[in-house]
Coordinates of C-alpha atoms in Angstrom, one line a residue:
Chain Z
X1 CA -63.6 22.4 73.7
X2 CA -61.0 20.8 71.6
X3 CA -59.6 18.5 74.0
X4 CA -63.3 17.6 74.7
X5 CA -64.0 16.6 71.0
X6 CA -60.5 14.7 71.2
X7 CA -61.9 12.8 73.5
X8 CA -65.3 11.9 72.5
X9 CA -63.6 10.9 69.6
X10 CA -61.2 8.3 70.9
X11 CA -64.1 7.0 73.2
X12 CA -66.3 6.2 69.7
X13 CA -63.2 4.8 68.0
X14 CA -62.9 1.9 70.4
X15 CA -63.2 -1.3 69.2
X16 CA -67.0 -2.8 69.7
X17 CA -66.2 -6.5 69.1
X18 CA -64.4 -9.0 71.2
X19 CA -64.7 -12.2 72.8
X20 CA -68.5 -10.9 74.1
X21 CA -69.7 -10.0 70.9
X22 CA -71.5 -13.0 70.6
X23 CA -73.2 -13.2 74.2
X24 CA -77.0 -12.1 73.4
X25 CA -77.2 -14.5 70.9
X26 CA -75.1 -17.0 72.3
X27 CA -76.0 -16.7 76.0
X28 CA -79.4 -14.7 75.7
X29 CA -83.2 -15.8 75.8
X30 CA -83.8 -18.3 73.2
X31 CA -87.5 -18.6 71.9
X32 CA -87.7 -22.2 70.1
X33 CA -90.5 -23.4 68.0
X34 CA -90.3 -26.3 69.4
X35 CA -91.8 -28.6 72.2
X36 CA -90.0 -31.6 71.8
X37 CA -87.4 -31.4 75.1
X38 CA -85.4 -33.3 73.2
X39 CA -84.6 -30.7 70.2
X40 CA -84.3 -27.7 73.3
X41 CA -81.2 -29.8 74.6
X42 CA -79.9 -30.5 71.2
X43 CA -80.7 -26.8 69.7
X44 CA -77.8 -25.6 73.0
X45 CA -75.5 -28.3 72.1
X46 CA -75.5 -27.1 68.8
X47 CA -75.2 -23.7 69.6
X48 CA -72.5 -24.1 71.6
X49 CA -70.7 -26.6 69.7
X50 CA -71.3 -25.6 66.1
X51 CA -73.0 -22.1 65.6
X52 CA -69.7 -20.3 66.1
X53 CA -68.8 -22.1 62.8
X54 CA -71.8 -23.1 60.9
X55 CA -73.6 -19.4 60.9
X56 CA -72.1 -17.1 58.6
X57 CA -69.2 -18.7 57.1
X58 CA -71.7 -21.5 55.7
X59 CA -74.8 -21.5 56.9
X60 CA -77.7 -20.2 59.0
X61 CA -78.0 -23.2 61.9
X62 CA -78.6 -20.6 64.4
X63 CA -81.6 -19.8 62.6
X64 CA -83.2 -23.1 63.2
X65 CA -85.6 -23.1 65.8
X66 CA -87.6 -26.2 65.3
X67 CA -87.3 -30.2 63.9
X68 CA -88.7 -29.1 60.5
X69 CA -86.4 -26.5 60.1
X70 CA -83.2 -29.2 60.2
X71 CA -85.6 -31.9 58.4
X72 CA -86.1 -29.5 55.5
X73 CA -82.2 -28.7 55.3
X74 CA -81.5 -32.2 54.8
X75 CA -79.2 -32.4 57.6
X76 CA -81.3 -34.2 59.7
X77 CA -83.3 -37.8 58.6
X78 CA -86.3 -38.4 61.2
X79 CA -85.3 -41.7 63.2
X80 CA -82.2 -42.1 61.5
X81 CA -79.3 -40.7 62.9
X82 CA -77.0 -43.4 61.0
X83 CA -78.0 -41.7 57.5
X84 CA -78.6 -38.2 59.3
X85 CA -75.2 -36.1 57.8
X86 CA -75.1 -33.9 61.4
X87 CA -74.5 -37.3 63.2
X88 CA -72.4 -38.9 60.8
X89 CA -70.3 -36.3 60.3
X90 CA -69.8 -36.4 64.2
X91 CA -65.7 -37.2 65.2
X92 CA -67.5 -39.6 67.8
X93 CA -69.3 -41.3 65.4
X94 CA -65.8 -43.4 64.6
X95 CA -66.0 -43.2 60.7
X96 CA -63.3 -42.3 58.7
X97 CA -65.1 -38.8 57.1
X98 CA -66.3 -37.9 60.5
X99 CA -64.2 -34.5 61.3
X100 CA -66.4 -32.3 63.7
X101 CA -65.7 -30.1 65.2
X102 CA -62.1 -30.0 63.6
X103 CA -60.7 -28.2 66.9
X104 CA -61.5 -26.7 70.2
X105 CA -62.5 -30.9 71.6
X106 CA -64.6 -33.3 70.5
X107 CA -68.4 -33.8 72.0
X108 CA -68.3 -35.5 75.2
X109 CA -70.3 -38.7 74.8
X110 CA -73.5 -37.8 76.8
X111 CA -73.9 -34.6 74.5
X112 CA -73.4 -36.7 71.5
X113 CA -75.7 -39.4 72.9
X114 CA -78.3 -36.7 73.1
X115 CA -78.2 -35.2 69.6
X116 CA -78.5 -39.2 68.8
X117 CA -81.3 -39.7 70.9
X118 CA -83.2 -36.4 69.3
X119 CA -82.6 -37.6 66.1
X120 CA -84.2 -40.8 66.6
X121 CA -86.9 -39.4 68.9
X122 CA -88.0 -36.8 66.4
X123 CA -92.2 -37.1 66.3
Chain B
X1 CA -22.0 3.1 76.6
X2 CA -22.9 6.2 79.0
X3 CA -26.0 6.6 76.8
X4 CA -26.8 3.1 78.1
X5 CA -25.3 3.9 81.6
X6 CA -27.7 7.0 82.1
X7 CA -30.6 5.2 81.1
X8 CA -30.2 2.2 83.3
X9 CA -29.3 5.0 86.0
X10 CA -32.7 6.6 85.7
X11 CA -34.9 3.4 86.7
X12 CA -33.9 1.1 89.1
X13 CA -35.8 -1.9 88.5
X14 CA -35.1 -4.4 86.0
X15 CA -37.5 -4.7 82.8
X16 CA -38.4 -6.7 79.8
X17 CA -40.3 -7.2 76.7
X18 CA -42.0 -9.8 76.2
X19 CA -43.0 -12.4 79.5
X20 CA -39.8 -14.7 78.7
X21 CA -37.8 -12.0 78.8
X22 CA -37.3 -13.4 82.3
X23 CA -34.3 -15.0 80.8
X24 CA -32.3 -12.5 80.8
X25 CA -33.0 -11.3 84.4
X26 CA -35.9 -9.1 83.9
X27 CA -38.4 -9.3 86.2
X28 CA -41.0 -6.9 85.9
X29 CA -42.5 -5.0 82.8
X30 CA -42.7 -2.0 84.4
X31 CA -39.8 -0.3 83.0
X32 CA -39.6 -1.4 79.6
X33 CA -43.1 -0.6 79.1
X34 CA -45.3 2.5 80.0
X35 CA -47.9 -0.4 81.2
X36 CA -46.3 -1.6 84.1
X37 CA -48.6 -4.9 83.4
X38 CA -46.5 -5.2 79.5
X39 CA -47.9 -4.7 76.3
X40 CA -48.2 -1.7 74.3
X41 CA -45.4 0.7 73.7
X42 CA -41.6 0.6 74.9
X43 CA -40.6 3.2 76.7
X44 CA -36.8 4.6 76.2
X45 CA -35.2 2.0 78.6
X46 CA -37.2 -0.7 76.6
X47 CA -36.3 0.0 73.0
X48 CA -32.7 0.1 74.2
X49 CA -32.6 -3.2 75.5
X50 CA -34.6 -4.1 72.4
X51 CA -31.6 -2.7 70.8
X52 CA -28.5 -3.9 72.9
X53 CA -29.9 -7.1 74.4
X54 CA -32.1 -9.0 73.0
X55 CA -31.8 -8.3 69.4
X56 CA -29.0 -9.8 67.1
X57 CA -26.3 -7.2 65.3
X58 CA -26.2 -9.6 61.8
X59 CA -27.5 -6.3 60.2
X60 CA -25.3 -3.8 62.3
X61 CA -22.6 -1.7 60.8
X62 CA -19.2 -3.3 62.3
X63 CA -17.8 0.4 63.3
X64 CA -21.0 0.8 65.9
X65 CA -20.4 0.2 69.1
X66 CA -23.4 -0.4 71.6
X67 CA -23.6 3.1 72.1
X68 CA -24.2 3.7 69.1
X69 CA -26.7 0.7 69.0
X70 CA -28.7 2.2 71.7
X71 CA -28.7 5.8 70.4
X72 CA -30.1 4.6 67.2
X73 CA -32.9 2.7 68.7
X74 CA -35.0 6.2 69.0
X75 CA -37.9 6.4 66.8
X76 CA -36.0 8.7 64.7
X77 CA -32.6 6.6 64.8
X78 CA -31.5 9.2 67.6
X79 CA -32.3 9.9 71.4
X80 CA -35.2 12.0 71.4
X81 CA -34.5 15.7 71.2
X82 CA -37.5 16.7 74.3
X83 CA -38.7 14.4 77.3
X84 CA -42.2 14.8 77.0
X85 CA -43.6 13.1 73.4
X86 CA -42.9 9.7 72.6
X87 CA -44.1 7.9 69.3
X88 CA -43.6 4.7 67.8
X89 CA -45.3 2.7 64.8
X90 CA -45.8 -1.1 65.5
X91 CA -46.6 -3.8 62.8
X92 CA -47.6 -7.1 62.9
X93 CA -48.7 -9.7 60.0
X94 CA -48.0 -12.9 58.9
X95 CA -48.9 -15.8 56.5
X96 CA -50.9 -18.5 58.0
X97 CA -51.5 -21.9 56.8
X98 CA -53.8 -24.5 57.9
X99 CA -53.3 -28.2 56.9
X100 CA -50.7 -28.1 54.7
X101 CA -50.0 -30.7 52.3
X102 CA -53.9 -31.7 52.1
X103 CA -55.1 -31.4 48.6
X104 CA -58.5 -30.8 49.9
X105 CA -58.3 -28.6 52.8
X106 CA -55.3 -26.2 52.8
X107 CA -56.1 -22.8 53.2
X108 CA -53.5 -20.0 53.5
X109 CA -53.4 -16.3 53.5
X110 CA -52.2 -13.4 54.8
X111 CA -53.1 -11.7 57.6
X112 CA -52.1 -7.7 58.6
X113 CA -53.0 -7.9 62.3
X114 CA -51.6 -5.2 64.3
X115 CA -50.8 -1.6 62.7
X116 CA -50.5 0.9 65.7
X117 CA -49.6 4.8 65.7
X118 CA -48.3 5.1 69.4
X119 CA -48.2 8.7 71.4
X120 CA -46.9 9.0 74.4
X121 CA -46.9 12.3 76.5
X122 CA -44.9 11.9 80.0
X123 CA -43.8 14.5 82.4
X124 CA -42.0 14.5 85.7
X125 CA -39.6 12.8 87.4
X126 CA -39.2 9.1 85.9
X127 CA -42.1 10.1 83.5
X128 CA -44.3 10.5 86.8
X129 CA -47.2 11.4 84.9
X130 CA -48.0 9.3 81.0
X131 CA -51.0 9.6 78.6
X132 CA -50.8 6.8 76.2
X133 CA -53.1 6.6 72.6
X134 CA -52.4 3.9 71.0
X135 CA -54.8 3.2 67.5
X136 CA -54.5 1.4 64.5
X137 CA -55.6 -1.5 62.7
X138 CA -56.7 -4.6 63.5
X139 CA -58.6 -7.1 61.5
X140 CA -61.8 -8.2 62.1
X141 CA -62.1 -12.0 63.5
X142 CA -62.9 -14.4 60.9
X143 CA -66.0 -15.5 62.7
X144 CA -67.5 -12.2 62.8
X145 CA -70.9 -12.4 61.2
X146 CA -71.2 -10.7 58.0
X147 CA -72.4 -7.5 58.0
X148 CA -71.0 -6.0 60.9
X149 CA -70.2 -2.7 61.0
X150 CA -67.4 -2.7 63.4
X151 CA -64.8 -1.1 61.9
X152 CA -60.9 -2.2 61.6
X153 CA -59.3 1.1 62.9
X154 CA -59.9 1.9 66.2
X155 CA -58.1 2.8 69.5
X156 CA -56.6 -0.2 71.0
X157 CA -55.2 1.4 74.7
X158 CA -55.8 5.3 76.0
X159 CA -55.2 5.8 79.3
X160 CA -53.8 8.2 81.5
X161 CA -51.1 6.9 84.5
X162 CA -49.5 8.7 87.5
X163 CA -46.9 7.0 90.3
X164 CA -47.4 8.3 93.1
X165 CA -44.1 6.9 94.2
X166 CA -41.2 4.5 92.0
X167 CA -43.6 2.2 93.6
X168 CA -47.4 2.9 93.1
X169 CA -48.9 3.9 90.1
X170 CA -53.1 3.9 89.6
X171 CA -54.0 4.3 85.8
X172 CA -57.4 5.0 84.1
X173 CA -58.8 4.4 80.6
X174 CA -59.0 1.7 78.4
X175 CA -55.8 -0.8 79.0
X176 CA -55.5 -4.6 78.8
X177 CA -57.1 -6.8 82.0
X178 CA -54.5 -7.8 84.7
X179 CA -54.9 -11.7 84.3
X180 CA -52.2 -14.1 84.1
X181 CA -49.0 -14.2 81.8
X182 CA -49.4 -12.1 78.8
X183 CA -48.1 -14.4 75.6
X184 CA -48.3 -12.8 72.4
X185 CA -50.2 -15.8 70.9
X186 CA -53.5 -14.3 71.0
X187 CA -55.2 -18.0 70.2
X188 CA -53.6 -19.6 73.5
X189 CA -55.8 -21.6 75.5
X190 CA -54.6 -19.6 78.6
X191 CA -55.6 -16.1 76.9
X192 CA -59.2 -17.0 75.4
X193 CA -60.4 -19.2 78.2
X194 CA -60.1 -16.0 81.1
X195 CA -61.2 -13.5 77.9
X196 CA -58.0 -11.7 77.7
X197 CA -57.3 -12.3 74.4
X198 CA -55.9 -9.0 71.6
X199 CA -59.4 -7.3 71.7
X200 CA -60.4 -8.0 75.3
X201 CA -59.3 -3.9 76.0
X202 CA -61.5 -2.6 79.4
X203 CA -62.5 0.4 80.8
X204 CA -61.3 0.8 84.0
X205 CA -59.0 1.7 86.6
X206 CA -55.5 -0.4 87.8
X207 CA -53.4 -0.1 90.5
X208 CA -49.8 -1.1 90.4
X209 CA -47.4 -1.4 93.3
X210 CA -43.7 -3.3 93.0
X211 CA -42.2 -4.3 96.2
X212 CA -38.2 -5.5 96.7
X213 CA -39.7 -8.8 95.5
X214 CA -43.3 -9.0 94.9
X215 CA -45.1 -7.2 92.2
X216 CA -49.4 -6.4 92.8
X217 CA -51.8 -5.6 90.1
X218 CA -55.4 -4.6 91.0
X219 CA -58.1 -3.5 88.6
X220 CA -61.6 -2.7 88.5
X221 CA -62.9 -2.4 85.1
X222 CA -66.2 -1.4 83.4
X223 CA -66.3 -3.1 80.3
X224 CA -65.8 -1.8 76.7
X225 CA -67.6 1.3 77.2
X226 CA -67.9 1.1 72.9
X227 CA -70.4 -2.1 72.8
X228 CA -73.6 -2.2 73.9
X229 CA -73.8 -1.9 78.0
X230 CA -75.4 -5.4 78.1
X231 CA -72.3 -6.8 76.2
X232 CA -70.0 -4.8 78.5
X233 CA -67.9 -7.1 81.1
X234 CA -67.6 -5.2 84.2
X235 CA -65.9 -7.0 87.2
X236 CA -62.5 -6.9 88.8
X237 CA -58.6 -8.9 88.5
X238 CA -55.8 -9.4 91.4
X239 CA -52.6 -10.6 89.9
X240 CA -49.8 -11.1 92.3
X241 CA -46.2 -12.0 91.4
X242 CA -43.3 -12.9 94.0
X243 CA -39.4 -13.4 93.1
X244 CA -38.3 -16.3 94.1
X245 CA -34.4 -17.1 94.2
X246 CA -34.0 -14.0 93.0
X247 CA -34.3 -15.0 89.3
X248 CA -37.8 -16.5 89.1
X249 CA -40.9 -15.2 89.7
X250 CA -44.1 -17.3 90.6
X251 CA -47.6 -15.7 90.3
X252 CA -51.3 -16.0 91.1
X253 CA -54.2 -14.2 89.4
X254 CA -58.3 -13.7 90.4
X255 CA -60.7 -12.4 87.8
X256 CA -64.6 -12.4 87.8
X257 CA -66.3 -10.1 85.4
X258 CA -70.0 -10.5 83.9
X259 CA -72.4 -8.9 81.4
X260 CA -76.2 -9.3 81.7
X261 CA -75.6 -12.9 79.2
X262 CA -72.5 -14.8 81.1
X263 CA -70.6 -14.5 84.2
X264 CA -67.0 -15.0 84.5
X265 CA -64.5 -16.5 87.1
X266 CA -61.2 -17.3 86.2
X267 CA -58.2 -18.0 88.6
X268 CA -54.6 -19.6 87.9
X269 CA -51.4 -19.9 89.0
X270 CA -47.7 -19.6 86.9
X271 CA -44.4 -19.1 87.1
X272 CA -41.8 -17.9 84.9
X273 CA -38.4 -19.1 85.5
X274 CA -35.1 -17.5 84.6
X275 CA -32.4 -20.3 82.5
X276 CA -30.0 -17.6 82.2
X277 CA -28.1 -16.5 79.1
X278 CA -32.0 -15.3 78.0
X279 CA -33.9 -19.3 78.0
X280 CA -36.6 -19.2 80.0
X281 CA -40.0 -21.7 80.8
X282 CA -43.0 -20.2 81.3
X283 CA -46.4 -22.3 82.6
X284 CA -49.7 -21.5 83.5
X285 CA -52.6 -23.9 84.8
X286 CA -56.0 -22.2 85.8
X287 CA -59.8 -22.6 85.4
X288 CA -62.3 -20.4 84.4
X289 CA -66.0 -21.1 85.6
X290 CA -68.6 -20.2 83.2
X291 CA -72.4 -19.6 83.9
X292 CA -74.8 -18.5 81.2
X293 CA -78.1 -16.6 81.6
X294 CA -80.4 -18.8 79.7
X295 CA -78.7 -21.9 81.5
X296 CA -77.6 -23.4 78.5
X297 CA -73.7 -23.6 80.1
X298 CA -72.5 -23.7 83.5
X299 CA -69.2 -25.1 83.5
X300 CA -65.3 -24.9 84.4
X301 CA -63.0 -25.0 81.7
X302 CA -59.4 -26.0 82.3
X303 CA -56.3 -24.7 80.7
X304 CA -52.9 -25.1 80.7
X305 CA -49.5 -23.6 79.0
X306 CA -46.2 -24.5 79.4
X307 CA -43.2 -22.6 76.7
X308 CA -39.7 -22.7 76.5
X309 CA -37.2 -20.3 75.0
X310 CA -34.0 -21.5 74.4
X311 CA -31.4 -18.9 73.6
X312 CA -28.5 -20.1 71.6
X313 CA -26.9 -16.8 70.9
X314 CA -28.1 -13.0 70.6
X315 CA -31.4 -12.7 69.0
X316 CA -32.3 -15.9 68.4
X317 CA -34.8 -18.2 70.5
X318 CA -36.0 -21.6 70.1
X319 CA -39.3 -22.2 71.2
X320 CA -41.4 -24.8 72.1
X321 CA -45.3 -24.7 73.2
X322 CA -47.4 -27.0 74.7
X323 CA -51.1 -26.3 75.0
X324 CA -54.1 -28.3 77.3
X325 CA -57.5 -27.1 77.3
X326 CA -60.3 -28.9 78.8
X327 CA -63.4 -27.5 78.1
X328 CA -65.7 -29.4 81.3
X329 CA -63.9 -30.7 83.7
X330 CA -66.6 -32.9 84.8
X331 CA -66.1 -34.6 81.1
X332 CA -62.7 -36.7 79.9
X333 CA -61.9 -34.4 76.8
X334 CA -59.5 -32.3 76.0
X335 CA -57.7 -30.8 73.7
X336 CA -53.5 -30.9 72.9
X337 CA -52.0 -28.3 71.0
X338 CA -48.0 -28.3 70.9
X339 CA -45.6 -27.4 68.5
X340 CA -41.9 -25.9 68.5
X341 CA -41.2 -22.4 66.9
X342 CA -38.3 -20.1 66.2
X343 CA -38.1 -16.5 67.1
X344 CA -35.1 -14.1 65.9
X345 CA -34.7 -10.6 66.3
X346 CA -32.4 -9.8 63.0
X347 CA -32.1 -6.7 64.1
X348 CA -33.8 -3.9 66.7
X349 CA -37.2 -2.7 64.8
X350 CA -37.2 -6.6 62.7
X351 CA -38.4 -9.7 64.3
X352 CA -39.2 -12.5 62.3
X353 CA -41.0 -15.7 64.0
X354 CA -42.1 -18.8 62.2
X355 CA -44.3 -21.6 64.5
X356 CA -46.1 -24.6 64.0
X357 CA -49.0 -25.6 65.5
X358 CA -50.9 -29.4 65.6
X359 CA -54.3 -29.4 67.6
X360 CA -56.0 -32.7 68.7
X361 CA -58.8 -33.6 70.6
X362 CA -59.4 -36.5 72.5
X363 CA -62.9 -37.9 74.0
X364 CA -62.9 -41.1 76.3
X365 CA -63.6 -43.6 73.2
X366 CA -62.4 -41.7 70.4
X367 CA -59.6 -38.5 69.2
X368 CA -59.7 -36.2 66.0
X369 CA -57.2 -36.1 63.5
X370 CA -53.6 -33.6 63.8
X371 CA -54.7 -30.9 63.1
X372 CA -51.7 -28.9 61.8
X373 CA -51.4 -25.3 61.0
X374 CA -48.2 -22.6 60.5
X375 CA -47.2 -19.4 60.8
X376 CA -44.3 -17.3 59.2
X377 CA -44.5 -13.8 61.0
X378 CA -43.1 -10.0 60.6
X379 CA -43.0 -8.2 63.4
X380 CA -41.6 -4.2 63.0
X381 CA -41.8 -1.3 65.0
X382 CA -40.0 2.6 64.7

């Protein structure tokens, strides 16, 4: 019975995170409350760009589901993606402060075109 | 020197340590290690190369000779009074810096990330039989979401192993994925791309056969049994390895694995090649083709590694690392990361490493800045 505990025991003391962790909440159904197709292709460049970063370290980005909720955070200007601090601070965006994401690549152009276009599309 | 004679007696393949180890005519893991795929603890022939090969003597008393050396490389500082218990104690930490020099953005710290308590049982004839526990610490990654209640101490490898013959061996229990060459730097391109990075540990069961010059891994794994069963990766790898002017080895390697949010298939190709006197290149190209369930990602990643080790004399190595990682290979960016390094083993049980990393990413119009990070490491085992 021993040996059987023994066992059990170094089954349970695995460890429970790794690179999959993340998966439901990267990879899983996502509910938005949202219609705008726009913000639903934006919300999975986002979340596969930035959330890895800019969800518990800083902030809760994976948390917002709909236009308002990056409106009200201040990160996001309706129609102005110039002024809008998510674009700006964009590597692509060619200014001298622009420095995401800081590794791992830069946004290819059509997925940075798209968070411009939401931005500037927002109703 | 018939302490060292016996040993290399008892197994008659070569062995080695880490995968550019090649360099000083090792081959295959098998011997050095109780996982014939590397990684995880030494076995007696392993820490005595540790002791009279690859590690420098700067430390060693001038009246030992390399019998001595080798007898002292036990985990009590003697050969091991019975054959069938093994232990060992292996830490690793070091102080990492990222962007030095910038008044705004440095950040450095320390880091503890491997403390492991290693017990081996083996019986038999050239330990036929092995059970392997290996637990200890390991840090939580710093983007694990606050609140979790994994904890830090936990069972890194248990398994159980049998060889049927010097040749085939199936083992069962939680062991690292056959995929690829096994670097020790955790954050290469070539490790977290395929998912085999230091906490990628599976369920499962692998077969190992070596050949006069071809090595074959086969494993069929059922995920980390810990996490959730819809987190779990279940799937199967094929690594095979073939000698090649009797020095080198060239490889290929197969995985696909999914859980029940992403699906996995990775393939590449490397070689590692023997400079003799203990240098050694080692280089790895392969894809990895990733499919999500909510759609949000179906891509193929590209990667790439190519390292050299440069041995001037015993125990040191000068290193140098190039990194390529595309992350859609239907899109022009990717991502450089290279830098050189320095490896020495002052002596068996110590090595010390330092390495510097610069990352930078470049899109069809536009690049980041260098990104430039360090790392001064302590690496000890008894």
């Amino acid at each position: 019975m021993k040996y059987f505990f023994f066992f059990v025991l170094i089954l349970s003391s695995c460890q429970d995170y790794n690179s999959n962790s993340g998966d439901k909440g990267r990879y899983g159904p996502v509910e938005l409350n949202e219609s705008d197709p726009n913000f639903s292709k934006a919300y999975f460049i986002l979340q596969d760009r930035c959330v890895s970063c800019h969800d518990h370290k800083h902030d809760r980005w994976a948390e917002f589901k709909s236009n308002a909720d990056w409106v009200a955070d201040g990160l996001v200007i309706t129609g102005q993606p110039a002024t809008s601090e998510l674009i700006v601070r964009i590597v692509n965006n060619g200014q001298v402060s622009s420095n995401m994401p800081p590794s791992g690549g830069s946004l290819p152009d059509a997925e940075y075109n798209a968070l411009v276009k939401w931005v500037t599309e927002i109703p | 020197m018939k302490y060292i004679l016996l040993l290399l007696t008892l197994f008659s393949v070569n062995a080695y340590s880490y995968s550019n180890f090649i360099g000083h005519g090792y081959t295959s893991c098998l011997n050095c290690h109780f996982n014939p795929f590397g990684g995880g603890p030494l076995n007696d022939y392993g820490r005595v190369v540790s002791a009279t090969a690859i590690s420098s003597t700067a430390l060693t008393p001038k009246s030992w000779d390399e019998e001595k050396v080798a007898y002292m490389s036990g985990f009590l500082f003697r050969k091991p009074k019975q054959e069938w218990l093994r232990t060992q104690v292996n830490y690793r930490g070091f102080r990492v810096v990222r962007n030095p020099g910038s008044s705004e953005n440095e950040e450095a710290k320390w880091i503890n990330m491997q403390l492991d308590g290693r017990v081996i049982l083996k019986f038999g004839e050239n330990d036929k039989f092995i059970s392997v526990l290996n637990y200890g610490y390991a840090p939580l990654p710093s983007e694990t979401p606050k609140g979790t209640k994994s904890s830090e101490w936990r069972s890194r490898e248990h398994y159980v192993g049998y060889r049927f013959t010097p040749k085939f061996g199936l083992y069962a229990g939680l062991m690292d994925k056959v995929f690829g060459i096994k670097v020790i730097e955790h954050i290469a391109f070539s490790r977290v791309s395929p998912q085999v990075t230091q906490n990628d540990q599976v369920h499962g069961v692998t077969a190992h056969y070596i050949g006069q010059d071809w090595e074959l891994g086969a494993q069929g794994f059922v995920g980390n049994l810990s996490q959730d069963a819809d987190l779990r990766m279940k799937g199967g790898s094929v690594m095979l390895e073939k000698t090649v002017f009797g020095i080198h080895r060239i490889g290929a390697s197969v995985m696909s694995s999914q859980n029940e949010y992403l699906k996995l298939l990775s393939y590449s190709a490397h070689t590692r090649l023997n400079l003799k006197e203990g240098s050694s290149i080692l280089a790895e190209l392969g894809q990895t083709n990733k499919k999500t369930e909510n759609g949000s990602d179906d891509t193929t990643a590209r990667f790439g590694l190519l390292q050299t080790y440069l041995r001037p004399w015993r125990g040191l190595y000068f290193l140098a690392n190039i990194e390529y990682f595309n992350r859609d290979i239907k899109q022009d960016d990717y991502t450089l990361r290279w830098g050189p390094g320095v490896q020495y083993f002052l002596s068996q049980r110590i090595e010390l490493r330092a390495d510097v990393y610069d990352t930078r990413s470049f899109a069809t119009k536009s690049s980041t800045r260098d990104s430039w990070m360090y790392l001064l490491q302590t690496h000890l085992w008894f």
